[in-house]
Coordinates of C-alpha atoms in Angstrom, one line a residue:
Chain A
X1 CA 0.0 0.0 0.0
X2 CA 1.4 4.0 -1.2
X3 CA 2.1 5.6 1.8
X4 CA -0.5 8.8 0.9
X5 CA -3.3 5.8 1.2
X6 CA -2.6 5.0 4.5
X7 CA -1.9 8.1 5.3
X8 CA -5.6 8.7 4.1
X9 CA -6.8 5.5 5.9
X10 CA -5.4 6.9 8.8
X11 CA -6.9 10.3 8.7
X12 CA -10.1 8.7 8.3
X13 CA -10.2 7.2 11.3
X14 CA -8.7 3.9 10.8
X15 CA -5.6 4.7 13.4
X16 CA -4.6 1.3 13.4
X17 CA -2.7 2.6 9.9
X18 CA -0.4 4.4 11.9
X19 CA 1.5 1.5 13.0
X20 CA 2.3 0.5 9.1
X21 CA 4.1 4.0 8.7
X22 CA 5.8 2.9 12.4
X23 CA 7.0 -0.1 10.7
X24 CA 8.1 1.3 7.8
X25 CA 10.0 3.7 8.9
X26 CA 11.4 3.1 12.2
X27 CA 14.4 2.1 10.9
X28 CA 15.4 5.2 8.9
X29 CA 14.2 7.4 11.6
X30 CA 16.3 5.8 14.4
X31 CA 19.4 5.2 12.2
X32 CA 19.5 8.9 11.1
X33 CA 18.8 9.8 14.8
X34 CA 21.9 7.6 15.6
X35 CA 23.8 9.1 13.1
X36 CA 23.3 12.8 13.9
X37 CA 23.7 12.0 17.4
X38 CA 25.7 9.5 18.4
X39 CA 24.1 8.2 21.4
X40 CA 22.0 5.2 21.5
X41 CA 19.3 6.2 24.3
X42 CA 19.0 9.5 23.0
X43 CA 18.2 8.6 19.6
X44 CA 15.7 5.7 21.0
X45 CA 13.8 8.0 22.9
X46 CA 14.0 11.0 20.1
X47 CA 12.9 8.2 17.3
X48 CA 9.9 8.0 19.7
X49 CA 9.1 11.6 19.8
X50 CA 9.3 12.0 16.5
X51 CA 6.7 9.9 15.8
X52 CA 4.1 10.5 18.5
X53 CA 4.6 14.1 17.1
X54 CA 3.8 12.8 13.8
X55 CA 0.9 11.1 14.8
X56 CA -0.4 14.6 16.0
X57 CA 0.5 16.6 12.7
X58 CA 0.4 14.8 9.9
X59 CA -3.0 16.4 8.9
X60 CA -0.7 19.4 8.1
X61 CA 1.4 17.3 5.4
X62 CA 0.5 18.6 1.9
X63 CA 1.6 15.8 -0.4
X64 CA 3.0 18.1 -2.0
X65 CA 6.7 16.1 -1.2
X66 CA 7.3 12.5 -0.9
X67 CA 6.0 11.1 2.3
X68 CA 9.5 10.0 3.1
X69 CA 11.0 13.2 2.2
X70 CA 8.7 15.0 4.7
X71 CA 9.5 12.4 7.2
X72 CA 13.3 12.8 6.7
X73 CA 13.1 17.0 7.4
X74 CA 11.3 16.5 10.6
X75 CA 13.9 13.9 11.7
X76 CA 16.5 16.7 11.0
X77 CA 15.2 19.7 12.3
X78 CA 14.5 17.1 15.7
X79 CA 18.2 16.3 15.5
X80 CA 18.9 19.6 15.1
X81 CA 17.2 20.9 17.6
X82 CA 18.4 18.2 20.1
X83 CA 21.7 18.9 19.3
X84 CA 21.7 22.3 19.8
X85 CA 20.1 21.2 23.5
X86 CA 22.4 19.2 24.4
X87 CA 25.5 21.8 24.1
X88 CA 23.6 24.0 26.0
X89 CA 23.9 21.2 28.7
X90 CA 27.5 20.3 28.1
X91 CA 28.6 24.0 28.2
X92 CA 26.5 24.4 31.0
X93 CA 28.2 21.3 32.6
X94 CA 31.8 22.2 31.8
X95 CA 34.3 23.6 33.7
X96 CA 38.0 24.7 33.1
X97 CA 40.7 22.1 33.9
X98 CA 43.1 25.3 34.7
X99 CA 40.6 26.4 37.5
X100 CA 41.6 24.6 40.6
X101 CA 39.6 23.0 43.2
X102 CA 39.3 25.2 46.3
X103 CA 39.6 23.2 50.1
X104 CA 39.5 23.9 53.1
X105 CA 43.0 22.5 52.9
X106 CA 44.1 25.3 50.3
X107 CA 44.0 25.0 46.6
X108 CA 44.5 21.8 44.2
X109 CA 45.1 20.9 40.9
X110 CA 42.1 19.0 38.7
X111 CA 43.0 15.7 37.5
X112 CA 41.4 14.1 35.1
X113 CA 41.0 10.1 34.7
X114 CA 42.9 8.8 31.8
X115 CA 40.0 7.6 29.6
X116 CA 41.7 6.5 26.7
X117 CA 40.6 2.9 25.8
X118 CA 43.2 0.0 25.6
X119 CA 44.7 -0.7 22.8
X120 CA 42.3 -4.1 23.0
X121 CA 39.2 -1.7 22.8
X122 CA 41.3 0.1 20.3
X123 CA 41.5 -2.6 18.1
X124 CA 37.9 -3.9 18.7
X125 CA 36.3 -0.6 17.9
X126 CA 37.7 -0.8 14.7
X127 CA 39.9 2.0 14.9
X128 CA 39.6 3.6 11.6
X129 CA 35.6 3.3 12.0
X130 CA 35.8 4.5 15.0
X131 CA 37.8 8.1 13.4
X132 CA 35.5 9.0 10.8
X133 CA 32.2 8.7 13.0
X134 CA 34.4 10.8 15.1
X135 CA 35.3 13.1 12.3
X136 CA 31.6 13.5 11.2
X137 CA 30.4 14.4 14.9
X138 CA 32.6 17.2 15.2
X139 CA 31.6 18.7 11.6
X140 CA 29.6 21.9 12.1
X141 CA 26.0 21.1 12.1
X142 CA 25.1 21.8 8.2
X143 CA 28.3 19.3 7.1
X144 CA 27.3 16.8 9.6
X145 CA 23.6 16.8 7.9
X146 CA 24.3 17.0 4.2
X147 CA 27.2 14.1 4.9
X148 CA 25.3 11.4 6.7
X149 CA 21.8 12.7 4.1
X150 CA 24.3 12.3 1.0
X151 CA 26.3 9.6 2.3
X152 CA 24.8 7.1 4.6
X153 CA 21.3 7.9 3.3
X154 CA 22.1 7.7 -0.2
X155 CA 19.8 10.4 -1.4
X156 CA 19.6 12.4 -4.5
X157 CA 20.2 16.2 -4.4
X158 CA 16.7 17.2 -5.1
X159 CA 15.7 15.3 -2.2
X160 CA 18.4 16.4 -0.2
X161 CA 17.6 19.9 -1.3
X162 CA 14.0 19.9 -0.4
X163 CA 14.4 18.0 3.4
X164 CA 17.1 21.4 3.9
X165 CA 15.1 23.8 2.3
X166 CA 17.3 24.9 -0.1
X167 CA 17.9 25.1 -3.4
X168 CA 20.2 22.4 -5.5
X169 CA 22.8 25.0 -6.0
X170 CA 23.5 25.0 -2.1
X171 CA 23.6 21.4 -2.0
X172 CA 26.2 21.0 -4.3
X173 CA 28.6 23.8 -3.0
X174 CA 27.6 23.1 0.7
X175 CA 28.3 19.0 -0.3
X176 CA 31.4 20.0 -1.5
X177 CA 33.0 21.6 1.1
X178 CA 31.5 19.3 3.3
X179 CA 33.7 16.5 2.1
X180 CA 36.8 18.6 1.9
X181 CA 36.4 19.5 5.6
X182 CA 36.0 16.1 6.0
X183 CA 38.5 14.7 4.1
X184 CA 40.8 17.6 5.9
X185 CA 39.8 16.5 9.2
X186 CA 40.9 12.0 7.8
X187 CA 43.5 12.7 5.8
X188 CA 45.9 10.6 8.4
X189 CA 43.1 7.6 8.4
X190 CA 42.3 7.7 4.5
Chain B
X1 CA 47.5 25.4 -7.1
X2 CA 46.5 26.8 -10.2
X3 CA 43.7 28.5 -11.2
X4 CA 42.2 25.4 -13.1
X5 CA 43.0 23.0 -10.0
X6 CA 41.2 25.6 -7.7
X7 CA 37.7 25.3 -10.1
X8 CA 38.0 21.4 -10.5
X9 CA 38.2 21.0 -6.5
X10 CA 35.1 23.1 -6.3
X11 CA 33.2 20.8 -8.7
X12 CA 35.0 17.4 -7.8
X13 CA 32.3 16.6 -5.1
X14 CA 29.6 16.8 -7.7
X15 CA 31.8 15.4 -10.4
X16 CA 31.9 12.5 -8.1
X17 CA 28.2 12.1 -7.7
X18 CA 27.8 13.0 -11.7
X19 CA 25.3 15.8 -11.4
X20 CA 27.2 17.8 -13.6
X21 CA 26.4 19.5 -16.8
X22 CA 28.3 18.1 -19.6
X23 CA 30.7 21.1 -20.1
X24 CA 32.3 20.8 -16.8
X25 CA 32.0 17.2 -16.9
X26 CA 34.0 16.8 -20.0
X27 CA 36.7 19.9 -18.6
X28 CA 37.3 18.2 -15.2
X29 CA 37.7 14.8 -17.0
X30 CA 40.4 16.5 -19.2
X31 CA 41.9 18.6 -16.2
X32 CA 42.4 15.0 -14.1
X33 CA 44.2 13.2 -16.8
X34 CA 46.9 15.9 -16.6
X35 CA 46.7 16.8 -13.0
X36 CA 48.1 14.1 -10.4
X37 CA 47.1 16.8 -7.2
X38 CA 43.5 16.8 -8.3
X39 CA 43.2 13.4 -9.2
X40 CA 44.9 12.2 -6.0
X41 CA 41.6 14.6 -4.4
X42 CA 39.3 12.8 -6.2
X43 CA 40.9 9.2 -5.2
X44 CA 40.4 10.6 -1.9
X45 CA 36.8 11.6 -2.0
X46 CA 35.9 8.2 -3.6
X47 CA 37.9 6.3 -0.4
X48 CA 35.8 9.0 2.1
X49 CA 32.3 8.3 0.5
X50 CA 33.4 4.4 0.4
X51 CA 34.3 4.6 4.1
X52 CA 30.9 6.5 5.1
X53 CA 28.6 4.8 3.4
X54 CA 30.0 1.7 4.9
X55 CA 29.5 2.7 8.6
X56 CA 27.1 0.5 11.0
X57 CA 23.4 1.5 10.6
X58 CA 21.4 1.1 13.7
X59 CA 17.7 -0.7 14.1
X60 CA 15.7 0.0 16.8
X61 CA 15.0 -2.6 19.4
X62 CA 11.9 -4.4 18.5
X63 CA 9.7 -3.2 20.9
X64 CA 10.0 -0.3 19.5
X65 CA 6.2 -0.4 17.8
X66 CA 5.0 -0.8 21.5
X67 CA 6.9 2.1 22.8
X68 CA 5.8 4.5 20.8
X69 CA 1.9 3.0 20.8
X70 CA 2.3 3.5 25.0
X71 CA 3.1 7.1 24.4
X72 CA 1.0 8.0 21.8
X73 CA -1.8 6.8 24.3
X74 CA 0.0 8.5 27.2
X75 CA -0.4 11.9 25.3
X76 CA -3.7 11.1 24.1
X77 CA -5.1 11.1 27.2
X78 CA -3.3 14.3 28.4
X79 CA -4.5 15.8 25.1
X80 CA -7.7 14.6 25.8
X81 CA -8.1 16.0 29.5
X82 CA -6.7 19.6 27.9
X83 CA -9.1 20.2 25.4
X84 CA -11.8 19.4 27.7
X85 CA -10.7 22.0 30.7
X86 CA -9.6 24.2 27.8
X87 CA -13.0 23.9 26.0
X88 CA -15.7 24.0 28.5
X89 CA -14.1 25.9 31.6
X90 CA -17.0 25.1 34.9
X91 CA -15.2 27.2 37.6
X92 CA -14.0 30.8 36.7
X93 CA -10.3 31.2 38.2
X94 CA -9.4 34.5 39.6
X95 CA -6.4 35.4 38.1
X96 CA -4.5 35.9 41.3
X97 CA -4.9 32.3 41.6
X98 CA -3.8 31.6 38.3
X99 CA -0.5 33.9 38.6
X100 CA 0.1 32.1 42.1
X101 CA -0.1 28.4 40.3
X102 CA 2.1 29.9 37.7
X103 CA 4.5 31.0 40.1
X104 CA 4.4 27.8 42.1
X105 CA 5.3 25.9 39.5
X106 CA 8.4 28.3 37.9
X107 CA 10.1 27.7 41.6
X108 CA 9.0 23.9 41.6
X109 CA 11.1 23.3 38.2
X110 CA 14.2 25.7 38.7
X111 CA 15.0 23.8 42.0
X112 CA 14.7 21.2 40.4
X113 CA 12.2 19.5 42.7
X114 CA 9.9 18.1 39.0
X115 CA 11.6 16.3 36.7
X116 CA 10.1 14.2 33.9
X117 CA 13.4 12.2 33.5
X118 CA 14.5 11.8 37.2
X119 CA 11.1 10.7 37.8
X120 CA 11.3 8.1 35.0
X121 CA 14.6 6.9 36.1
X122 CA 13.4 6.5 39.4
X123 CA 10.4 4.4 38.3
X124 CA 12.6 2.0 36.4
X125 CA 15.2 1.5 39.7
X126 CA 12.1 0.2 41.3
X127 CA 11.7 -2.6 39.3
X128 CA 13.4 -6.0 40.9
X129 CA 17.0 -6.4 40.3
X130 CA 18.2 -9.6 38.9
X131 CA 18.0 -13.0 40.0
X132 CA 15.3 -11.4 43.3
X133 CA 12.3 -13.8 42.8
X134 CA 9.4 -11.5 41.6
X135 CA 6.2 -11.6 43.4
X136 CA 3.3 -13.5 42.5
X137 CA 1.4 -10.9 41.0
X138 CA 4.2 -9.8 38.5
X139 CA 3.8 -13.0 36.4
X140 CA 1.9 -11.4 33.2
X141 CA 5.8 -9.3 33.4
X142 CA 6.0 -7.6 30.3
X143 CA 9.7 -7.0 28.8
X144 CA 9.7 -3.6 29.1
X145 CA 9.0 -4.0 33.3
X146 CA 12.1 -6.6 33.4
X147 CA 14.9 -5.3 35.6
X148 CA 17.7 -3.6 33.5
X149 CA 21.2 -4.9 33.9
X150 CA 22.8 -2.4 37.0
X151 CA 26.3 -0.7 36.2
X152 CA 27.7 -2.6 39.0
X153 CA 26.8 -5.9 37.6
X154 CA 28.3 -4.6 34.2
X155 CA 31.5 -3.9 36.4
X156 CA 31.1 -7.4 38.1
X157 CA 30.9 -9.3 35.0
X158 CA 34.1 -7.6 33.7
X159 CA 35.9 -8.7 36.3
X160 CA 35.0 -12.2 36.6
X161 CA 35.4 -12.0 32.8
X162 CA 39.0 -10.4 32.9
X163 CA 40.2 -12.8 36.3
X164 CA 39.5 -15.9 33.8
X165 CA 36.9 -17.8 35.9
X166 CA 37.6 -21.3 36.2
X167 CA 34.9 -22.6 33.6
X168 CA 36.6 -20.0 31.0
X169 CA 40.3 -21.0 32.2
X170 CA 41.5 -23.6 29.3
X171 CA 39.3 -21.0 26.9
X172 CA 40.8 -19.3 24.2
X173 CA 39.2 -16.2 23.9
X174 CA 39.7 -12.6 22.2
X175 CA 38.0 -10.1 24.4
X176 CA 36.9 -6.3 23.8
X177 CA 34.5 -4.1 25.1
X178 CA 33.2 -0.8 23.6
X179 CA 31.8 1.4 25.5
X180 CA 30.8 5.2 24.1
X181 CA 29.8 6.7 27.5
X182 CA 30.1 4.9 30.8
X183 CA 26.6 3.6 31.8
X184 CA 26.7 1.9 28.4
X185 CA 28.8 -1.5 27.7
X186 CA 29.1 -3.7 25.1
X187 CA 30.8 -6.3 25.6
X188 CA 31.7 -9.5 23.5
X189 CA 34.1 -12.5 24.0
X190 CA 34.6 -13.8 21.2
X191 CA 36.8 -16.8 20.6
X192 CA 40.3 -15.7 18.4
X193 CA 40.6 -18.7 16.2
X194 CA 36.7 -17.8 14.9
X195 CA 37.0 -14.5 15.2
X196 CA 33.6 -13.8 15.1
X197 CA 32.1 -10.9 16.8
X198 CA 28.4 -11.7 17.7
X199 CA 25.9 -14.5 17.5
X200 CA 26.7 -18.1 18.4
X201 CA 25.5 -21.9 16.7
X202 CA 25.0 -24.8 18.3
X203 CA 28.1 -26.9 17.4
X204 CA 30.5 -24.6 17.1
X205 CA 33.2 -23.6 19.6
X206 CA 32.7 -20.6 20.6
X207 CA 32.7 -18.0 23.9
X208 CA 30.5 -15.1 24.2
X209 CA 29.7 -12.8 26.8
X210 CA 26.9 -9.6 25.2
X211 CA 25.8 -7.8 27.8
X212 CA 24.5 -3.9 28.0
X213 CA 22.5 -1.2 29.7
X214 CA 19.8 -1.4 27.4
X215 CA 16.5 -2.3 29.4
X216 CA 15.5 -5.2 27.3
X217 CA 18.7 -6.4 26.8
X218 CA 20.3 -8.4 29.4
X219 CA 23.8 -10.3 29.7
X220 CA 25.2 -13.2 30.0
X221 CA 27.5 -15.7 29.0
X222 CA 27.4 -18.7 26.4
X223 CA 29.5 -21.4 25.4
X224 CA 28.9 -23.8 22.4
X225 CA 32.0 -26.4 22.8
X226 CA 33.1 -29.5 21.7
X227 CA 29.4 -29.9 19.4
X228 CA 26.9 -29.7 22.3
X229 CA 25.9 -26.1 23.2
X230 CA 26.2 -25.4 27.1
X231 CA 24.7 -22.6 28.6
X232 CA 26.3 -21.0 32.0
X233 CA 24.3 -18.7 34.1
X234 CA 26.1 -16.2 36.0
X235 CA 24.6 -15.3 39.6
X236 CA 26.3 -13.2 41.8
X237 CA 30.5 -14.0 41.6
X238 CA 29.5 -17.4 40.4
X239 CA 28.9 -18.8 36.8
X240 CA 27.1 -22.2 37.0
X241 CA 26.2 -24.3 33.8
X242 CA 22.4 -23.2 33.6
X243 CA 20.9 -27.3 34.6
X244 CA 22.6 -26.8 37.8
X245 CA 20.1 -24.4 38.8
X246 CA 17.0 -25.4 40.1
X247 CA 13.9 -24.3 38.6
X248 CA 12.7 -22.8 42.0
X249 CA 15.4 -20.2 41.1
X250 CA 14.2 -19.0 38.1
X251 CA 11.6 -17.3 39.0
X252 CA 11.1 -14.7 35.7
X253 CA 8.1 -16.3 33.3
X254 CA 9.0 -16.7 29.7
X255 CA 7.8 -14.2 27.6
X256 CA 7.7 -13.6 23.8
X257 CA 7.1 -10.9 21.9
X258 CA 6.1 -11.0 18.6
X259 CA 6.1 -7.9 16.2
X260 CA 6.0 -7.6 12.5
X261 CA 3.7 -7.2 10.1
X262 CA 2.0 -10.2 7.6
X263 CA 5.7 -10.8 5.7
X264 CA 8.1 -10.5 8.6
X265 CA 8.0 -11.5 12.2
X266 CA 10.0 -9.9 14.7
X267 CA 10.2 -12.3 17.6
X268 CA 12.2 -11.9 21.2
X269 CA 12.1 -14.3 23.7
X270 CA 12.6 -13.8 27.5
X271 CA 13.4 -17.0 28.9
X272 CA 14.8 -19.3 31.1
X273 CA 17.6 -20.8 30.5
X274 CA 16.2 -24.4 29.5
X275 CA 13.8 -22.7 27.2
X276 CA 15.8 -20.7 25.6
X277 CA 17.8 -24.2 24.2
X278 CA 14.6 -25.3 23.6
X279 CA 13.4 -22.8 21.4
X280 CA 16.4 -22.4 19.9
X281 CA 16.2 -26.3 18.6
X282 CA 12.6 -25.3 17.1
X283 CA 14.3 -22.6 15.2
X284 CA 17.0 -25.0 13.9
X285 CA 14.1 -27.2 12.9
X286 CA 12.2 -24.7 11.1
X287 CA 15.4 -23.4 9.4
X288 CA 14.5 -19.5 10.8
X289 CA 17.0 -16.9 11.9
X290 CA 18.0 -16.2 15.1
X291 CA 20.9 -13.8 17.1
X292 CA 21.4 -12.1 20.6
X293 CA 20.6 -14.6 22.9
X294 CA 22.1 -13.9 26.4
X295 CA 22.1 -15.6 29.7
X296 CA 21.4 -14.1 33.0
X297 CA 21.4 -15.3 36.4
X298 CA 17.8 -16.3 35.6
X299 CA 16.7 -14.6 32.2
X300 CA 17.8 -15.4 28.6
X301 CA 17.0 -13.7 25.4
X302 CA 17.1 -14.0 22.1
X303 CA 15.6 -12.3 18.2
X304 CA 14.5 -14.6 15.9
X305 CA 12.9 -13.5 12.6
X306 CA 11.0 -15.6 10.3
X307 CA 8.3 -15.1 7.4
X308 CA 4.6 -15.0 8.8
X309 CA 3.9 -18.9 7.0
X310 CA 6.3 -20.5 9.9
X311 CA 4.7 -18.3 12.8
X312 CA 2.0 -21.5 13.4
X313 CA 4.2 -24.1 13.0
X314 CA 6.4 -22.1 15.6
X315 CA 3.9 -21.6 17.9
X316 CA 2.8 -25.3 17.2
X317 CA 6.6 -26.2 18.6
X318 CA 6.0 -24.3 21.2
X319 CA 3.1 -25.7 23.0
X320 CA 5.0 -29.1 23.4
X321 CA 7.5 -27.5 25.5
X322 CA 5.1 -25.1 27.7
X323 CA 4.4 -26.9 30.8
X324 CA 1.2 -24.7 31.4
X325 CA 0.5 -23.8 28.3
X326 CA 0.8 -20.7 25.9
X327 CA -2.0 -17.9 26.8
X328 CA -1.6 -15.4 23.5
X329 CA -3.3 -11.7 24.0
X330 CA -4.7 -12.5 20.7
X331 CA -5.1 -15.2 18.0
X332 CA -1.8 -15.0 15.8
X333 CA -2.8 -17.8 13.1
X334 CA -5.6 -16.1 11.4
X335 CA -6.4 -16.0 8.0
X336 CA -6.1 -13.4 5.8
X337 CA -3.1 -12.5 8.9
X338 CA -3.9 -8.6 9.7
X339 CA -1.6 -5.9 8.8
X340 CA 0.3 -5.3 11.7
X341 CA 1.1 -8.2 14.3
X342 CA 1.8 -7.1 17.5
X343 CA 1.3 -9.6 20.4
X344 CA 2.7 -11.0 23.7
X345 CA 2.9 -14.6 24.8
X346 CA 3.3 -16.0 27.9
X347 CA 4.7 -19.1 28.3
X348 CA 3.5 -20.0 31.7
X349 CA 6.4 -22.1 32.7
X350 CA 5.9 -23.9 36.0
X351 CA 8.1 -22.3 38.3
X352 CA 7.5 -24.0 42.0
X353 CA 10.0 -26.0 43.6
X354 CA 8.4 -28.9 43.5
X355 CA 7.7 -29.4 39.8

């Protein structure tokens, strides 16, 4: 079944419909949850969200785009928008390591635990895998996007264009330097 | 760089992905066979794309349907109670009162004293920890209310792991763990001459130890040696082979819980030790998938998948080894199958001492 028809099935009351767009799409909505984020839990419970939001709105989608193409901007501007949240929190959270800890014993230094992994988790984490997820966390937000959209997603640049709301132009320069600040950032592991 | 190599590496990403017109197509084409710097780029953007398009994707768990059904309903219902005071107020509130509530509740949240999250995470730490039998009236359990593996058992389990216990002394055995943040581990042992990194057949030797923070996902420890699959339970410091335990100390009910819709059957089982061997011997039979099983003090799990066809024979398999029977939340054999299968079963296993 087209996914506008059970959309429609849906909206008509049949709400049982709404678990065959769950099914369907749960896994592209958690794995570019994943992706943008990084963190199992948070992309398990922001999967979630995003579809008990959907559930609520999706009287406002026009048809006017692929179903999966509107699916894919409101993953985004989710991940987005949880992003931005949680570097609020870190930078909230952080402190300087140069600012020491005052006692009633004086002054001391921060330490830090050594958290580097053994060179057994090392190996296990597949090292080079392991770099370029890395790599493509600390790309500024509209790299990190248009990379795993482009790259993990596999999605043409019309798509790509319409789930960022910009024009193909943009996705071609913005892909571009994307990759080259990527590439910039593995040229050791390449 | 020249002029020339400065254009080309501005177009090489889309040269790449050939969305180019033909006229800087056919330039950047002639430009590469002349220019070792740009074509080296190139090489490079190919080995990048290579590299990130073959990165891990993730699934959900496979109660993930469930979830999300649970909270639609939860916000239904909130929904629901909204529009109604919103709609049809009965009592005029003076706005004194109103401000005062409004107030009230700024102060509640900045110190902290409401939190959504805290109060879900304290709801979970409720739940009984491992191998504590569960009271009577928690045997319709659902997976989602099991308890979740504690960080100090994670801890525990490493180091019973890393002291080579005596049952994994003459193993050979690669280990690694991964761990992104540190309430989550993921932890395999894997034996080197296989060099396998998850899942585990009857038959074969192999040692593996799966075990994380994720609720519905316990841990354990598994062994397949020598042709005859033995499973070891590990309660407390000890690790026993899983017959050793009496039944009276398996207290958790087996449950299964089957997702999917009329082509593909998710199924995870939350069982026992003994049925878990069980079950997995009905999947042999039927020739159907299966991965992730684990072993807990009294718990096992594992994911099988098979096409909706096998789903009554399964079932069929599975009768003959529930002692009380199966009791389904609804009929899964039906004909035309609906849409969307969604549906827990309970094995009833007899858990009393003296049976």
């Amino acid at each position: 079944m087209e996914d506008n028809e059970i959309i429609d099935r849906f909206l008509s009351g049949e709400t049982d419909y709404f678990d065959e767009l769950i099914l369907k799409y749960k896994d592209m909505v958690f794995n570019l949850c994943f992706q943008m984020l990084r963190d199992y839990e948070e992309s398990l419970d922001l999967s979630q969200d995003i579809f008990v939001k959907l559930y609520h709105s999706i009287k406002d989608y026009r048809k006017q785009a692929k179903f999966s193409t509107y699916l894919y901007r409101i993953t985004v501007n989710f991940c987005k928008n949880k992003l931005k949240f949680l570097e609020r929190v870190r930078k909230k959270n952080a402190f300087s390591l140069d600012d020491p800890i005052k006692t009633d014993n004086g002054e001391i230094k921060r330490e830090v635990a050594d958290t580097n992994p053994t060179p057994r988790e090392v190996l296990a984490q597949k090292e080079k895998l392991k770099k370029i997820t890395d790599a493509i966390s600390s790309l500024k937000m509209e790299y990190k996007e248009i990379i795993i959209l482009r790259e993990m997603e596999n999605l043409a640049y019309e798509e790509i264009a319409r789930i960022l709301n910009v024009g193909i132009g943009t996705v071609k320069s913005r892909l571009n330097r994307a990759r080259m600040a990527l590439r910039d950032k593995l040229r050791q592991v390449l | 760089m020249t002029d020339d190599c400065k254009y080309v590496q501005e177009k090489l990403s889309a040269y790449l992905d050939g969305v180019l017109f033909k006229q800087d197509k056919d330039l950047i084409k002639k430009h590469l066979f002349s220019c070792d710097v740009c074509r080296l780029r190139l090489e490079e953007l190919k080995e990048l794309s290579r590299s990130v398009a073959g990165l891990e994707r993730v699934k959900p768990p496979v109660d993930f349907l469930r979830k999300v059904q649970e909270r639609i309903k939860e916000t239904d219902s909130v929904d629901g109670f909204l529009n109604k005071f919103l709609q049809k107020p009965q009592v005029k509130i003076p706005a004194v009162v109103l401000v005062s509530a409004v107030l009230v509740f700024i102060v509640i949240k900045n110190t902290g004293l409401y939190s959504p999250r805290r109060l879900r995470e304290s709801r979970q730490s409720t739940v009984t920890m491992l191998g504590t039998p569960l009271p009577a009236d928690k045997r319709e359990l659902e997976l989602s209310e099991l308890p979740a593996c504690s960080k100090t058992r994670i801890e525990g389990l490493k180091e019973i792991t890393q002291e080579a216990h005596p049952l994994l002394k003459d193993k050979s055995y690669n280990q690694y763990a991964t761990s992104t943040e540190a309430e989550k581990v993921n932890m395999d042992l894997v034996n080197k001459s296989k060099g396998r990194t998850s899942g585990i057949t009857p038959g074969e030797k192999m040692i593996s130890v799966e075990f994380s923070e994720k609720k519905d996902f316990l841990g354990g420890l598994e062994f397949a040696d020598n042709g005859k699959p033995d499973t070891f339970s590990i309660a407390g410091d000890e690790i026993r082979p899983a017959e050793e335990i009496p039944l009276s100390e398996k207290p958790i009910p087996d449950v299964i819980l089957v997702e999917g819709t009329r082509n593909v059957i998710d199924i995870e089982v939350l069982a026992v030790a003994e049925s878990l061997a069980q079950i997995r011997i009905i999947a042999n039979q039927l020739d159907v998938k299966y991965s992730g099983q684990c072993v807990f003090s009294d718990e096992a799990g594992m994911v099988i998948k098979l096409p909706y066809q096998k789903l009554a024979p399964f079932i069929q398999e599975l009768e003959k080894i529930a002692v009380n029977g199966i009791k389904m939340s609804h009929n899964l054999t039906s004909e035309p199958p609906p849409a969307v299968i969604s549906v827990t079963i309970n094995l009833h296993k007899s858990v009393s001492s003296n049976e």
